[in-house]
Amino acid sequence: MYVVLGAGGHVGAAVANTLLALGHSVTVVTRSAAKAAAWQHKNAAAAVLDIHNTQALKTVFKYAKRAFLLNPPAAVGGNTDVLERQSVHAILSALRGAALEKIVVQSTYGAQVGAHCADLGVLYEFEQGAQQLGIPLCCVRAAYYMSNWCAAVPQVLANGVLSSVLPATVPVAMVAPHDVGQFAAHLLAAPVEQVGTYFIEGPKHYTPAEVAHNMEQVLGRSVQVNEVPPEAWLSYYRSHGFSEQAAHSYAHMTEIFVANRYAQPDAPHKGATSLMHYMRAALPPLVAG
């Protein structure tokens, strides 16, 4: 039995769906009874629990063969540095003593040491903690999710402006979340001997200006990029509901990302989904909603 955390999100759902298509027995872990029922209709099992309930999660892992591990993002209105490390600790604690054949940890480009650089520091600690478990491990470091741009759709529809903390004309490695999930699922199902850190991005790099152009094509209206300068990052994040702590942490992460102060992959896996293909699928439901 394969356990999948985060199946309520894009990446985890793609992991679970891919494993089911490969014929594996899957148990998803979710806090939502409604989402659990939806997965049961797909012939998956479901464990309804909070991942902070270490004993309950430990029981799920006790009967598992392999597991996909995704640390859920904390609400940005709180202290994300603390909250996300608490969930990492809960997951790792539940894994100690588990007789798993293999685990896959979902991580990110730029994962590195740092107490206040948002996901970059949290997921690096997740990787390091998972390595100490002694279970065969794959870490999947994903590029900037194409889905991150979906949050801008209401603003784009309202005034044709796409705000970006990334420079408008600088190409960035981006990837469709379902490509990440499919890749992670295949690594999880691969022979135990296939371990290590893997990078995944889309078929090419894209600039925020290209994102705006793709949105124009899909939404049928002009879209201009509003490049948010570094001195305005804090106020930008605050205006979007980030706590003071989270705003500083995300601004620091943005600084690292924009300055490319992280290891660049030599030969990343290339997901098949282009930005245009992703937006043609993702944006219309948001408009209809």
XYZ file of C-alpha atoms in Angstrom:
289
model
C 0.000 0.000 0.000
C 1.262 3.437 -0.987
C 0.497 6.411 1.277
C 0.108 9.879 -0.266
C 0.152 13.105 1.738
C -1.237 16.275 0.176
C -3.715 14.571 -2.149
C -6.061 17.520 -1.702
C -3.664 19.685 -3.721
C -2.467 19.642 -7.322
C 0.792 17.724 -6.837
C -0.458 15.166 -4.325
C -3.574 14.496 -6.385
C -1.433 13.812 -9.450
C 0.731 11.430 -7.399
C -2.305 9.489 -6.173
C -4.003 9.384 -9.592
C -0.805 8.197 -11.286
C -0.236 5.452 -8.725
C -3.832 4.271 -9.099
C -3.416 4.207 -12.889
C -0.286 2.092 -12.412
C -2.370 -0.414 -10.461
C -1.067 0.301 -6.968
C -3.110 0.274 -3.785
C -3.250 3.873 -2.507
C -4.234 5.461 0.789
C -4.554 9.241 0.804
C -4.216 11.222 4.015
C -6.617 14.145 4.304
C -8.360 16.224 6.941
C -11.506 16.455 4.800
C -14.187 13.769 4.970
C -15.600 15.048 1.663
C -12.243 14.711 -0.081
C -11.813 11.279 1.472
C -15.132 10.187 -0.010
C -14.128 11.507 -3.442
C -10.940 9.446 -3.350
C -12.848 6.366 -2.208
C -14.976 6.724 -5.340
C -11.707 6.417 -7.273
C -10.964 3.129 -5.469
C -8.404 4.636 -3.124
C -8.501 4.221 0.628
C -8.496 7.332 2.794
C -7.304 8.171 6.284
C -9.049 11.237 7.678
C -6.648 12.854 10.123
C -4.573 15.917 10.895
C -0.902 15.307 10.146
C -0.044 16.903 13.478
C -1.652 13.840 15.082
C 1.626 11.939 15.075
C 0.247 8.735 16.534
C -2.569 8.484 13.987
C -0.158 9.181 11.125
C 2.304 6.661 12.530
C -0.452 4.029 12.401
C -1.049 4.770 8.708
C 2.670 4.449 7.937
C 2.807 1.185 9.898
C 0.791 -0.559 7.201
C 2.406 1.223 4.236
C 4.935 -0.064 1.735
C 6.019 3.311 0.318
C 5.016 6.943 0.927
C 4.900 10.296 -0.820
C 5.546 13.133 1.628
C 4.416 16.708 1.072
C 4.566 19.361 3.771
C 1.380 21.453 3.632
C 1.838 25.216 3.279
C 0.831 27.218 6.339
C -1.655 30.072 6.117
C 0.330 33.206 5.329
C -1.540 35.161 7.981
C 0.401 33.276 10.655
C 4.032 32.583 11.492
C 4.806 30.372 8.517
C 8.413 29.710 9.594
C 7.205 28.144 12.842
C 4.015 26.480 11.608
C 5.594 24.746 8.608
C 8.452 23.413 10.733
C 5.909 22.025 13.181
C 4.257 20.005 10.415
C 7.657 18.803 9.138
C 8.489 17.641 12.660
C 5.134 15.840 12.955
C 5.611 13.969 9.664
C 9.192 12.946 10.452
C 8.230 11.860 13.964
C 5.482 9.633 12.562
C 7.988 8.023 10.180
C 10.526 7.043 12.840
C 10.499 3.288 13.210
C 8.359 2.749 10.092
C 9.406 -0.209 7.948
C 8.969 1.530 4.614
C 10.722 0.409 1.449
C 11.019 3.905 0.007
C 9.854 7.491 0.430
C 9.649 10.497 -1.888
C 9.827 14.015 -0.411
C 8.415 16.949 -2.349
C 10.826 19.893 -2.295
C 11.721 22.972 -4.318
C 14.386 24.611 -6.447
C 16.615 26.614 -4.152
C 16.152 24.514 -1.019
C 18.906 25.643 1.329
C 19.853 26.378 4.929
C 17.908 29.328 6.301
C 15.568 29.989 9.209
C 13.649 32.810 7.524
C 13.508 32.139 3.775
C 10.086 30.469 3.625
C 9.915 27.143 1.748
C 13.591 27.211 0.816
C 14.644 26.659 4.427
C 11.697 24.555 5.580
C 11.921 22.049 2.743
C 15.697 21.801 3.035
C 15.201 20.769 6.656
C 12.515 18.307 5.489
C 15.007 16.753 3.055
C 17.712 16.535 5.714
C 15.394 15.043 8.304
C 14.120 12.448 5.840
C 17.696 11.432 4.999
C 18.343 10.716 8.664
C 15.513 8.174 8.797
C 17.588 5.580 6.957
C 14.796 4.828 4.467
C 15.643 4.824 0.724
C 14.780 8.369 -0.369
C 14.091 10.463 -3.450
C 13.794 14.243 -3.148
C 11.902 15.983 -5.944
C 12.893 19.626 -6.290
C 10.312 21.404 -8.425
C 10.654 24.696 -10.268
C 8.271 27.638 -9.795
C 4.729 26.281 -10.069
C 2.735 27.587 -13.025
C -0.275 27.457 -10.706
C 1.186 30.318 -8.647
C -0.030 32.704 -11.346
C -3.650 31.616 -10.932
C -4.040 33.777 -7.818
C -3.620 36.846 -10.042
C -6.636 36.058 -12.234
C -9.157 38.209 -10.297
C -6.876 41.264 -10.570
C -6.207 40.566 -14.236
C -9.916 40.305 -14.965
C -10.628 43.484 -12.997
C -8.013 45.815 -14.446
C -5.758 43.933 -16.872
C -2.743 44.129 -14.554
C -0.526 41.191 -13.606
C 1.600 42.067 -10.568
C 4.901 40.220 -10.340
C 7.709 40.232 -7.778
C 9.803 38.532 -10.469
C 11.465 40.740 -13.115
C 9.155 40.996 -16.120
C 11.702 40.056 -18.784
C 13.871 37.491 -16.953
C 13.200 33.828 -17.886
C 12.286 31.601 -14.945
C 12.096 27.813 -14.681
C 8.408 26.935 -14.253
C 6.541 23.648 -14.110
C 2.976 22.360 -14.153
C 2.071 20.784 -10.786
C 0.572 17.661 -12.339
C 3.854 17.010 -14.182
C 5.614 17.135 -10.807
C 3.121 14.699 -9.294
C 3.402 12.252 -12.169
C 7.197 12.357 -11.974
C 7.158 11.840 -8.201
C 4.769 8.902 -8.528
C 7.028 7.153 -11.024
C 10.022 7.680 -8.734
C 8.055 6.252 -5.835
C 7.093 3.185 -7.854
C 10.612 2.747 -9.287
C 13.056 0.172 -7.879
C 14.230 0.831 -4.328
C 17.746 1.382 -5.645
C 16.659 4.480 -7.578
C 17.255 7.225 -5.031
C 18.713 10.726 -4.887
C 17.695 14.314 -5.614
C 15.830 15.038 -8.836
C 14.934 18.392 -10.384
C 11.918 18.998 -12.592
C 10.863 21.987 -14.679
C 8.714 22.609 -17.739
C 9.753 22.317 -21.393
C 11.278 25.842 -21.372
C 11.767 28.868 -19.135
C 9.213 31.676 -19.216
C 9.252 35.361 -18.321
C 6.399 37.067 -16.441
C 5.846 39.027 -19.677
C 5.200 35.703 -21.436
C 2.837 34.749 -18.621
C 0.885 37.936 -19.303
C 0.825 37.184 -23.046
C -0.496 33.682 -22.407
C -3.172 35.105 -20.117
C -4.174 37.530 -22.876
C -4.666 34.632 -25.280
C -6.738 32.591 -22.832
C -8.765 35.359 -21.187
C -9.318 37.440 -24.309
C -8.214 40.761 -22.858
C -5.026 42.832 -22.723
C -2.723 42.145 -19.768
C 0.182 44.314 -18.619
C 2.872 43.305 -16.129
C 3.297 45.463 -13.039
C 6.805 44.630 -11.865
C 6.980 45.055 -8.075
C 10.451 46.444 -7.179
C 12.444 44.968 -4.270
C 11.804 47.963 -2.019
C 8.046 47.302 -2.343
C 8.096 43.532 -1.738
C 7.260 43.800 1.953
C 4.282 46.087 1.405
C 3.152 43.891 -1.514
C 3.093 40.781 0.644
C 1.449 42.639 3.536
C -1.284 43.860 1.182
C -2.035 40.245 0.290
C -2.719 39.194 3.873
C 0.766 38.086 4.924
C 1.707 38.488 8.570
C 4.718 40.682 9.296
C 6.850 37.572 9.845
C 5.601 35.835 6.687
C 6.108 38.987 4.603
C 9.768 39.201 5.670
C 10.321 35.478 5.112
C 8.773 35.496 1.630
C 10.579 38.701 0.671
C 13.871 37.040 1.627
C 12.938 33.959 -0.408
C 12.116 36.213 -3.374
C 15.479 37.948 -3.034
C 17.296 34.582 -3.140
C 15.220 33.417 -6.090
C 15.608 36.579 -8.165
C 19.364 36.700 -7.508
C 19.721 32.997 -8.440
C 21.526 32.314 -5.172
C 20.966 28.590 -5.319
C 22.342 25.539 -7.083
C 21.217 25.319 -10.717
C 20.387 21.800 -11.935
C 22.628 20.402 -14.653
C 20.096 18.112 -16.297
C 16.585 18.591 -14.875
C 13.724 16.340 -15.863
C 11.523 18.177 -18.365
C 7.783 18.080 -17.808
C 5.703 17.947 -20.977
C 3.194 20.695 -20.169
C 3.826 24.125 -21.694
C 2.665 27.301 -19.988
C 0.004 27.870 -22.641
C -1.313 24.326 -22.325
C -1.462 24.702 -18.554
C -3.289 28.027 -18.682
C -5.791 26.825 -21.246
C -6.791 24.125 -18.771
C -6.481 26.070 -15.510
C -7.789 29.575 -16.191
C -11.291 29.037 -17.676
C -12.644 27.282 -14.534
C -11.387 30.195 -12.443
C -13.215 32.658 -14.660
C -16.398 30.581 -14.566
C -16.146 30.311 -10.795
